[in-house]
Structure formats: C-alpha cells, structure tokens
Amino acid sequence: MPDRADAHASGVNRRRFLAGSGLVGAATALQGLMGQTTAHAAGPGAGNNRGTVAADNGGYGPLQPAGPDGELLLPAGFTYAAFGRTGTPMRDGTPTPGRHDGMAAFEADDGALRLVRNHEQSGGEAFASPSYDPQAAGGTTTLVVDREAMRLVDSFPSLTGTIRNCAGGPTPWGSWLSCEETFTGLDTADPHGYIFEVPVDADGPVEPVPYRAMGRFTHEAVAVDPATGIVYETEDRGSSGLYRFVPDTPGRLGEGGKLQMLAIKGDPRYDTRTGQRAGKPLAVEWVDIDDPDPDSGDSLAVFNQGRAKGGAVFARLEGAWYGDGAIYVNSTSGGDAGLGQVWEYRPRGRSGGQLILVYESVDPDLLQSPDNICVSPNSGGLVLCEDGSGGDMLRGVTDRGEIFDFAALNSTNTSELAGATFSPDGRTLFFNVQSPGITYAVTGPWSHGAL
C-alpha cells in the first residue's frame, strides 16, 4: 500500500483537516488543568488535582434525554443521529462488524465527511478481502456522511484481517493509522501487534501492510507531529512505554525509520505510575529500540529493550493527541488512586524535550479511566472518553481546566465510549459505543458552552 505524503492526492483537504483536528489551540485546556493542579494541591498524592467542576456544566446546563429516540443524555438544545450499527449491511452486503472503537473524521474534496472507524474484534473470519490474516476479525470500516442531513450515505470495509484494532490516530497527510492492541505468539503465519495505514480516499479494502519498523507490541493510539512527521505511540498494558517513530521520510512510514522509547534524563528506569507531582517538568531523552519487530512470543520484548536502556514506565497508556506543539497522552490507570493521569510531552529539538503531568484524578465522580482524547476545533476544549467500572461518560474540559459532563447513555448499558472526534468544521461530534456497536453524531449550540 503506498504512503500518502500528498494530502491533495489522497482526496482530503489538508488545511481543513488540520484545523478540524484541533491542532491549533489544543494545549489550552490541558494547560488550564496544569495551572489548577499547581495551585490546588489535594488528594492522596502531593500536588494532585481534584479538578474544578465547570459552572453550569461547562455552560451547557444539565444533561437530559435527547432526541430523536432518547438513547443519549445531552445538554439542552443538542440532538443526535445514530448509524453504522453492528450487523447493518454495508455497501457490499457485508454486515457491519462490532466493537466500534477509535475513529477520526476527515473532509473529502467533494464536501462529504469520511469517518474511518476501528473494530476491536479478535479471532474469527476476516470480514472482507484482501485480508492480512484470514482468521482475524478486526479491522476498519469507512463511513461517508452527508454533513447537512447528517445521514450515512455509504459504508464499506477498508482494512481487514487484523486483531483488536483499538485506537490509532489521523495523519496530516490524509490517512488513518490503525493499531493492533495485541501481541500474539508465532503459532500463525501472520503475527500481530502492528500498525496499519488506511488512506481516507480508499473506496474499499486496502492491501494490508504491517509497518514492522514502527514496532510489534500492544499498541493503543498514535499522534503525529505535523512539523516533523514523527509518530508518537502508546502501549496499553499495566507496565507500558511511550514510544516515537522517527521516519526516514516524513509521511512515508512504510519506508522505514527508527523506533525509540522515552526515558527521563538523569533518572533511568523512571516510574511515572505513582508519587508524581503535577506541573513538575521532567527532562526527556529517547533510547533506541534495536529490534522493533522481535521474532519472539514475548509480549514484553520491545518494552524490555527500552527499559534495559533506561526507558520510563507508565500505567496503561491509551489515548493520544497532538496540539500546539505538544503530544498529550492518557494513562488510564495511572496515579496514586489508580483513576488516571494526563501527560504532556513537549519536544525540544530532535532528541530531547520535557514531560509534565498536567492532571491526575483522585475522584471517580469527576474522571475515571480516561481513554480516547480529542480536541474541539471550536474552542480548544477537550473531550475525554471514559472506560471505567460503571456508567461511562464523555467528559469535557474547559480552556480554564474545569471538568464537566457532556454525554452519557440513557440506559443501564455500561459499555465503553470511544472514538470521540469532531468534524473539521466543528459542527459535529462523533463518538462510538462499543457494544452493541453504534456511531453517534451530536450537533447543537456549541457556542453556548466550553466546546
């Protein structure tokens, strides 16, 4: 599959995509959180922030049953459309696969919106061909949406034969990087644990090509720095690393590059999981992973290489997003209370930078187990997808670092919420409910509040 270095060749307007991704102003809300954290020490860990609840629920008021069918609780004035449900036939008659997860929205040159959506399925028959592994049921589907009618006009398989496609991330050159959150043994001719690329303009299943140089491990999400083309990668396991892939040619990931793991300068094998102080900058360096694609059944093979050279350890790194020259990542179970942390990495040159804890939750009523993250192109505010133990919500964060509730399921369904992403014009927020597998498109008076 060819890489997409030219966004116009991909059928996606790069300028509008960058604006819609929240790349401008993305740091504002997290900087607000960090400001509060340093000013309000609270909770069981010194320097941790309980968070401040936004007045009038972020300016939107309380949640209430929303139209058309009352499936969601949203602020007054907001409504939604639901489509892409598990089992509904796609263009070729194939039933829509389940376990909807990470997703990104793009604007095509014809004015339509395109969503590329992950499916975190595991073993089973591939749902289309060509497939990477005929006995793997994960992959991606692409949805084409009429932006005015907010109606699904087309859907089709776009990547098949992969396993546990959890998250990933959009690229500035008009593609989606889909990550396998698994590391299987070598009892198959097609080992898993890779990143695959799906051009947004693909109109059917792409030829699946694993990017082996980007590492074989339990992937979660990626975020791309458009200034350098460096791809930052998170690892979702109890003891995880934060990685970066420095491509030989920016925008052409299949041509190879160098995989590295984050380390704290002067403090090898640093442990970020507990005992951290928000707002304290930690100087960063990067250590090389000599064998990013190990011929091994050990899921720790890449992680252990980095740790042996002094790499830092995190607790379940999941969502990632780029904004305002920095990479933001969620540590889902990090912190003294195990409720989650939000970290900022800000590059300095090609080899260094600084890592800062900007938020650590000590109250599950405010935030529990943050997973996917995205930034509003309207305000720079954040949307965090929870994946906790109870009824999960979409939490908003204002540009002053205040937390509020934005959306919830109006049912006893406690399934994971995932894949939050705004349309490039900021008019629509899309997100997924993993089970039974539904994509929602939320519209309303965004200007009335913090998103």
Coordinates of C-alpha atoms in Angstrom, one line a residue:
M1 CA 0.0 0.0 0.0
P2 CA 1.5 3.4 -0.9
D3 CA 2.1 6.0 1.7
R4 CA 0.3 9.3 1.3
A5 CA 2.7 12.2 1.5
D6 CA 0.5 14.4 -0.6
A7 CA -2.8 15.3 1.1
H8 CA -4.4 16.5 -2.2
A9 CA -3.6 13.2 -3.9
S10 CA -5.5 11.5 -1.1
G11 CA -8.7 13.4 -1.8
V12 CA -8.6 15.2 1.6
N13 CA -8.2 18.9 2.1
R14 CA -5.1 19.1 4.4
R15 CA -5.7 22.6 5.6
R16 CA -9.3 21.9 6.7
F17 CA -8.2 18.6 8.3
L18 CA -5.5 20.3 10.4
A19 CA -7.9 23.0 11.6
G20 CA -10.6 20.5 12.4
S21 CA -8.2 18.3 14.3
G22 CA -7.7 20.9 16.9
L23 CA -4.0 21.3 16.1
V24 CA -4.3 25.0 16.8
G25 CA -5.2 25.8 20.5
A26 CA -5.2 22.2 21.6
A27 CA -3.0 22.8 24.6
T28 CA -5.2 25.4 26.2
A29 CA -7.5 23.2 28.2
L30 CA -4.7 21.0 29.5
Q31 CA -2.6 24.0 30.4
G32 CA -5.6 25.1 32.4
L33 CA -5.6 21.8 34.2
M34 CA -2.0 22.1 34.9
G35 CA -2.4 25.6 36.3
Q36 CA -5.1 24.5 38.7
T37 CA -3.1 21.5 39.7
T38 CA -0.1 23.5 40.7
A39 CA -2.3 26.0 42.6
H40 CA -4.5 23.4 44.3
A41 CA -2.7 20.5 45.9
A42 CA -5.2 17.9 47.0
G43 CA -5.9 14.3 47.3
P44 CA -3.7 11.4 48.5
G45 CA -0.7 12.3 46.4
A46 CA 1.0 15.6 47.0
G47 CA 0.4 18.0 44.2
N48 CA -2.5 16.1 42.6
N49 CA -5.6 18.0 41.4
R50 CA -9.1 17.1 42.3
G51 CA -10.3 19.2 39.4
T52 CA -12.8 22.1 39.4
V53 CA -16.3 21.5 38.2
A54 CA -17.3 23.9 35.5
A55 CA -20.1 26.3 36.3
D56 CA -23.5 25.3 34.8
N57 CA -21.9 22.1 33.5
G58 CA -19.5 23.9 31.2
G59 CA -22.1 26.5 30.2
Y60 CA -24.4 23.9 28.7
G61 CA -26.6 23.1 31.7
P62 CA -27.6 19.7 33.0
L63 CA -27.9 16.6 30.8
Q64 CA -31.3 15.4 29.8
P65 CA -32.8 12.8 27.4
A66 CA -32.2 14.0 23.8
G67 CA -33.9 13.4 20.5
P68 CA -34.6 11.6 18.3
D69 CA -35.1 8.4 20.5
G70 CA -33.8 9.3 23.9
E71 CA -30.8 7.0 23.7
L72 CA -28.4 9.7 24.9
L73 CA -28.3 12.2 27.7
L74 CA -27.1 15.6 26.3
P75 CA -27.4 19.2 27.3
A76 CA -30.5 21.1 26.2
G77 CA -30.5 22.1 22.5
F78 CA -28.3 19.1 21.4
T79 CA -29.6 16.3 19.3
Y80 CA -28.0 13.3 17.6
A81 CA -28.1 10.9 14.7
A82 CA -27.2 7.2 15.1
F83 CA -25.9 5.0 12.3
G84 CA -23.3 2.3 11.5
R85 CA -24.8 -0.2 13.9
T86 CA -23.4 -3.6 14.3
G87 CA -25.0 -6.0 11.8
T88 CA -26.4 -3.5 9.4
P89 CA -25.4 -4.2 5.8
M90 CA -22.6 -2.2 4.2
R91 CA -22.4 -1.3 0.5
D92 CA -21.2 -4.8 -0.5
G93 CA -23.8 -6.5 1.7
T94 CA -21.2 -7.4 4.4
P95 CA -22.7 -7.0 8.0
T96 CA -21.1 -4.1 9.9
P97 CA -18.6 -5.6 12.3
G98 CA -18.9 -4.9 16.0
R99 CA -16.9 -3.5 18.8
H100 CA -16.6 0.1 17.4
D101 CA -13.6 1.9 18.9
G102 CA -11.1 4.6 17.8
M103 CA -12.1 6.9 14.9
A104 CA -11.3 10.1 13.1
A105 CA -13.3 12.4 10.8
F106 CA -12.0 13.9 7.6
E107 CA -13.4 16.3 5.0
A108 CA -13.1 15.0 1.4
D109 CA -12.7 17.3 -1.5
D110 CA -16.3 16.5 -2.6
G111 CA -17.6 18.1 0.6
A112 CA -18.6 14.8 2.3
L113 CA -17.4 13.7 5.7
R114 CA -15.5 10.5 5.9
L115 CA -15.1 8.6 9.2
V116 CA -12.5 5.8 9.4
R117 CA -13.6 3.6 12.4
N118 CA -11.7 0.8 14.2
H119 CA -13.3 -2.5 15.2
E120 CA -11.7 -4.1 18.2
Q121 CA -12.6 -7.7 17.3
S122 CA -10.2 -10.7 17.7
G123 CA -10.4 -14.2 16.4
G124 CA -12.8 -15.2 13.7
E125 CA -13.1 -15.0 10.0
A126 CA -11.9 -11.8 8.3
F127 CA -15.0 -9.7 7.2
A128 CA -13.6 -8.9 3.7
S129 CA -10.6 -9.4 1.5
P130 CA -7.8 -8.8 0.9
S131 CA -7.1 -9.5 4.5
Y132 CA -3.8 -9.6 6.4
D133 CA -4.9 -12.7 8.3
P134 CA -8.0 -14.7 7.2
Q135 CA -8.6 -15.8 10.8
A136 CA -8.6 -12.3 12.3
A137 CA -11.9 -10.5 12.6
G138 CA -10.7 -6.9 13.4
G139 CA -10.1 -4.0 11.0
T140 CA -11.6 -0.8 10.0
T141 CA -14.7 0.4 8.1
T142 CA -15.1 3.8 6.4
L143 CA -18.3 5.7 6.6
V144 CA -19.4 8.5 4.2
V145 CA -21.7 11.0 5.8
D146 CA -23.9 13.8 4.3
R147 CA -22.9 16.7 6.5
E148 CA -26.1 18.7 6.0
A149 CA -28.6 15.9 6.5
M150 CA -26.3 14.1 9.0
R151 CA -27.1 10.9 7.2
L152 CA -25.0 7.9 6.4
V153 CA -24.8 7.6 2.6
D154 CA -22.1 4.9 2.2
S155 CA -20.1 2.4 4.3
F156 CA -17.6 -0.3 3.4
P157 CA -14.7 -2.3 4.7
S158 CA -11.3 -0.6 4.5
L159 CA -8.9 -2.8 6.4
T160 CA -9.4 -6.4 7.3
G161 CA -7.7 -9.4 8.8
T162 CA -6.2 -7.6 11.8
I163 CA -6.9 -8.1 15.6
R164 CA -8.1 -5.8 18.3
N165 CA -7.9 -2.6 16.4
C166 CA -8.4 -0.4 19.4
A167 CA -7.3 3.1 18.7
G168 CA -4.8 4.7 16.4
G169 CA -4.8 8.2 15.0
P170 CA -5.1 10.5 12.0
T171 CA -2.2 11.7 10.0
P172 CA -1.6 15.2 8.5
W173 CA -1.3 13.7 5.0
G174 CA -4.8 12.2 4.9
S175 CA -4.8 8.7 6.4
W176 CA -5.7 6.8 9.5
L177 CA -3.2 4.7 11.4
S178 CA -4.9 1.7 12.9
C179 CA -3.2 0.0 15.8
E180 CA -3.5 -3.6 17.0
E181 CA -3.8 -3.8 20.7
T182 CA -2.4 -7.3 21.0
F183 CA 0.7 -9.4 20.7
T184 CA 0.0 -13.0 19.6
G185 CA 2.5 -15.8 19.6
L186 CA 4.1 -17.2 16.4
D187 CA 1.5 -20.0 16.0
T188 CA 0.3 -18.3 12.9
A189 CA 2.0 -17.3 9.7
D190 CA 0.8 -13.8 10.3
P191 CA 1.9 -12.4 13.7
H192 CA 0.1 -9.4 15.1
G193 CA 0.9 -6.3 17.1
Y194 CA 1.4 -3.9 14.3
I195 CA 0.3 -0.5 12.9
F196 CA -1.5 -0.4 9.5
E197 CA -2.3 2.6 7.3
V198 CA -5.7 3.3 5.7
P199 CA -5.8 6.2 3.2
V200 CA -9.0 8.2 3.7
D201 CA -9.8 8.2 0.0
A202 CA -9.8 4.4 -0.2
D203 CA -13.1 3.1 -1.6
G204 CA -12.7 -0.5 -0.5
P205 CA -10.4 -2.8 1.5
V206 CA -6.8 -1.7 1.2
E207 CA -3.9 -4.1 0.8
P208 CA -2.9 -4.6 4.5
V209 CA 0.8 -3.9 5.1
P210 CA 2.1 -4.1 8.6
Y211 CA 4.6 -1.3 9.4
R212 CA 7.1 -3.5 11.2
A213 CA 9.7 -0.8 11.8
M214 CA 7.1 1.0 14.0
G215 CA 7.2 -1.8 16.5
R216 CA 5.4 -5.0 17.4
F217 CA 3.8 -4.6 20.8
T218 CA 0.4 -4.0 22.4
H219 CA -0.4 -0.8 20.6
E220 CA -3.1 1.7 21.5
A221 CA -3.0 5.1 19.9
V222 CA -0.7 7.4 17.9
A223 CA -0.3 11.1 17.5
V224 CA 1.7 12.7 14.6
D225 CA 3.7 15.9 14.9
P226 CA 3.0 17.6 11.6
A227 CA 6.1 19.7 11.9
T228 CA 8.5 16.7 11.9
G229 CA 6.3 13.7 10.8
I230 CA 7.4 11.9 14.0
V231 CA 4.7 9.5 15.2
Y232 CA 4.2 9.0 18.9
E233 CA 2.9 5.6 20.0
T234 CA 1.2 4.5 23.2
E235 CA 1.3 1.0 24.7
D236 CA -1.7 -0.4 26.6
R237 CA -0.6 -2.8 29.2
G238 CA 0.0 -2.5 33.0
S239 CA 3.6 -1.5 32.6
S240 CA 4.0 0.4 29.4
G241 CA 6.3 2.6 27.5
L242 CA 5.8 5.8 25.4
Y243 CA 7.5 5.4 22.0
R244 CA 8.2 7.5 19.0
F245 CA 8.9 6.5 15.4
V246 CA 11.2 8.8 13.5
P247 CA 10.6 8.1 9.8
D248 CA 13.3 8.1 7.3
T249 CA 11.0 10.1 5.0
P250 CA 8.2 12.0 6.8
G251 CA 4.8 11.0 5.5
R252 CA 6.1 7.7 4.1
L253 CA 6.1 5.4 7.1
G254 CA 6.5 2.2 5.1
E255 CA 10.0 3.3 4.0
G256 CA 11.3 2.7 7.5
G257 CA 12.7 4.7 10.4
K258 CA 13.9 4.4 14.0
L259 CA 11.7 3.3 16.9
Q260 CA 12.7 4.8 20.3
M261 CA 11.3 4.8 23.9
L262 CA 11.0 7.8 26.2
A263 CA 13.4 8.0 29.1
I264 CA 13.9 10.6 31.9
K265 CA 17.3 12.3 31.6
G266 CA 19.5 11.5 34.6
D267 CA 16.9 9.2 36.1
P268 CA 17.0 5.9 34.2
R269 CA 14.0 3.5 34.5
Y270 CA 11.8 6.3 36.0
D271 CA 8.4 5.2 37.3
T272 CA 5.6 7.6 36.4
R273 CA 2.8 5.5 37.8
T274 CA 2.6 6.9 41.3
G275 CA 4.1 9.5 43.5
Q276 CA 4.1 12.2 40.8
R277 CA 3.8 16.0 41.2
A278 CA 1.7 17.8 38.7
G279 CA 3.4 20.7 36.9
K280 CA 6.9 19.5 37.5
P281 CA 8.9 19.3 34.2
L282 CA 11.0 16.2 33.6
A283 CA 13.8 16.4 31.0
V284 CA 13.4 13.7 28.4
E285 CA 15.7 11.8 26.1
W286 CA 15.0 8.9 23.7
V287 CA 16.6 5.5 23.7
D288 CA 16.8 3.3 20.6
I289 CA 14.9 0.1 20.3
D290 CA 17.4 -2.2 18.4
D291 CA 14.8 -4.8 17.4
P292 CA 11.4 -3.3 16.9
D293 CA 10.0 -6.4 15.3
P294 CA 11.2 -9.2 17.5
D295 CA 11.0 -12.8 16.4
S296 CA 9.6 -13.8 19.8
G297 CA 6.4 -14.8 21.5
D298 CA 7.2 -12.5 24.4
S299 CA 4.9 -9.5 24.5
L300 CA 7.4 -7.6 26.6
A301 CA 10.2 -8.0 24.0
V302 CA 10.1 -4.4 22.9
F303 CA 9.3 -2.9 26.3
N304 CA 12.2 -4.8 27.9
Q305 CA 14.7 -3.5 25.3
G306 CA 13.7 0.1 26.2
R307 CA 13.7 -0.5 30.0
A308 CA 17.2 -2.1 29.8
K309 CA 18.4 1.2 28.3
G310 CA 16.7 3.3 31.0
G311 CA 13.2 3.8 29.5
A312 CA 10.4 5.2 31.7
V313 CA 7.4 3.1 32.7
F314 CA 3.8 4.3 32.6
A315 CA 0.5 2.7 33.7
R316 CA -1.6 1.7 30.6
L317 CA -1.0 4.5 28.1
E318 CA -4.1 4.9 25.9
G319 CA -5.4 8.0 24.1
A320 CA -3.0 10.3 22.3
W321 CA -3.5 13.7 20.6
Y322 CA -1.2 16.4 19.1
G323 CA -1.8 20.0 19.7
D324 CA 0.1 23.3 19.9
G325 CA 3.5 21.7 19.5
A326 CA 2.9 19.0 22.2
I327 CA 1.7 15.4 22.5
Y328 CA -0.9 14.6 25.1
V329 CA -1.5 11.1 26.3
N330 CA -3.8 9.5 28.8
S331 CA -2.5 7.0 31.4
T332 CA -5.8 5.2 32.1
S333 CA -4.9 3.6 35.4
G334 CA -2.0 5.9 36.5
G335 CA -1.8 7.9 39.7
D336 CA -1.9 7.2 43.4
A337 CA -5.7 6.5 43.2
G338 CA -5.3 4.5 40.0
L339 CA -8.0 6.7 38.3
G340 CA -5.9 8.1 35.5
Q341 CA -3.4 10.7 34.5
V342 CA -3.0 13.1 31.6
W343 CA 0.6 13.8 30.5
E344 CA 2.1 16.4 28.1
Y345 CA 5.3 15.8 26.2
R346 CA 6.7 18.9 24.5
P347 CA 9.6 18.2 22.1
R348 CA 12.7 20.3 22.2
G349 CA 14.8 19.8 19.1
R350 CA 15.1 16.3 17.6
S351 CA 16.4 14.4 20.6
G352 CA 15.0 16.0 23.8
G353 CA 12.0 17.7 25.4
Q354 CA 10.1 17.7 28.6
L355 CA 7.4 15.6 30.2
I356 CA 4.8 17.1 32.5
L357 CA 2.0 15.6 34.5
V358 CA -0.9 18.0 33.8
Y359 CA -3.7 16.2 35.6
E360 CA -4.2 13.2 38.0
S361 CA -7.7 12.2 39.0
V362 CA -8.4 11.4 42.7
D363 CA -12.2 11.5 42.4
P364 CA -14.0 9.0 40.1
D365 CA -17.1 11.2 40.0
L366 CA -15.0 13.8 38.1
L367 CA -12.9 11.4 35.9
Q368 CA -12.3 7.7 35.9
S369 CA -10.1 5.8 33.5
P370 CA -9.7 8.3 30.6
D371 CA -9.1 6.5 27.4
N372 CA -9.5 8.3 24.0
I373 CA -9.0 12.0 23.8
C374 CA -9.8 14.7 21.2
V375 CA -9.7 18.5 21.0
S376 CA -12.6 20.8 19.9
P377 CA -11.7 22.9 16.9
N378 CA -14.3 25.4 18.2
S379 CA -12.6 26.3 21.5
G380 CA -9.6 24.2 22.2
G381 CA -11.5 22.4 24.9
L382 CA -11.1 18.7 25.4
V383 CA -13.3 15.7 25.2
L384 CA -12.2 12.6 27.2
C385 CA -13.8 9.2 26.7
E386 CA -14.1 7.2 30.0
D387 CA -13.6 3.5 30.2
G388 CA -14.2 2.9 33.9
S389 CA -16.0 0.5 36.1
G390 CA -19.5 2.0 35.9
G391 CA -21.6 4.1 33.6
D392 CA -19.0 5.9 31.5
M393 CA -19.4 9.4 30.1
L394 CA -17.9 11.9 27.7
R395 CA -16.2 14.4 30.0
G396 CA -15.4 17.9 28.7
V397 CA -12.6 20.1 29.9
T398 CA -12.8 23.9 29.5
D399 CA -10.0 26.2 28.5
R400 CA -9.6 27.0 32.2
G401 CA -9.1 23.4 33.1
E402 CA -12.6 22.8 34.5
I403 CA -14.3 19.4 34.1
F404 CA -17.9 18.8 33.2
D405 CA -20.2 16.2 31.8
F406 CA -21.2 16.3 28.2
A407 CA -22.8 13.0 27.2
A408 CA -24.0 9.7 28.7
L409 CA -26.1 6.7 27.7
N410 CA -29.7 6.9 28.8
S411 CA -29.7 3.2 29.8
T412 CA -28.1 0.6 32.0
N413 CA -25.5 -0.1 29.3
T414 CA -22.0 0.3 30.8
S415 CA -20.2 -0.3 27.6
E416 CA -17.1 1.7 26.7
L417 CA -17.4 5.0 25.0
A418 CA -14.7 5.5 22.4
G419 CA -13.6 7.3 19.2
A420 CA -14.6 10.9 20.0
T421 CA -13.7 13.1 17.1
F422 CA -15.0 16.4 15.7
S423 CA -15.8 17.1 12.1
P424 CA -13.3 19.6 10.6
D425 CA -15.8 22.4 10.8
G426 CA -16.5 21.8 14.4
R427 CA -20.3 21.4 13.9
T428 CA -20.5 17.7 14.8
L429 CA -19.0 15.5 17.5
F430 CA -18.9 11.8 16.5
F431 CA -18.3 9.0 19.0
N432 CA -18.9 5.3 19.4
V433 CA -20.5 3.0 21.9
Q434 CA -18.5 -0.2 21.7
S435 CA -21.3 -2.6 22.5
P436 CA -23.7 -3.2 20.8
G437 CA -21.7 -1.1 18.4
I438 CA -23.2 2.3 17.4
T439 CA -21.8 5.5 16.0
Y440 CA -23.4 8.8 17.2
A441 CA -23.2 12.2 15.6
V442 CA -24.0 15.0 18.0
T443 CA -24.9 18.5 16.9
G444 CA -26.2 21.6 18.8
P445 CA -25.3 25.0 20.2
W446 CA -21.6 24.5 20.8
S447 CA -21.0 28.3 21.3
H448 CA -23.2 28.2 24.4
G449 CA -20.5 26.4 26.3
A450 CA -16.9 25.3 26.5
L451 CA -16.7 23.0 23.5

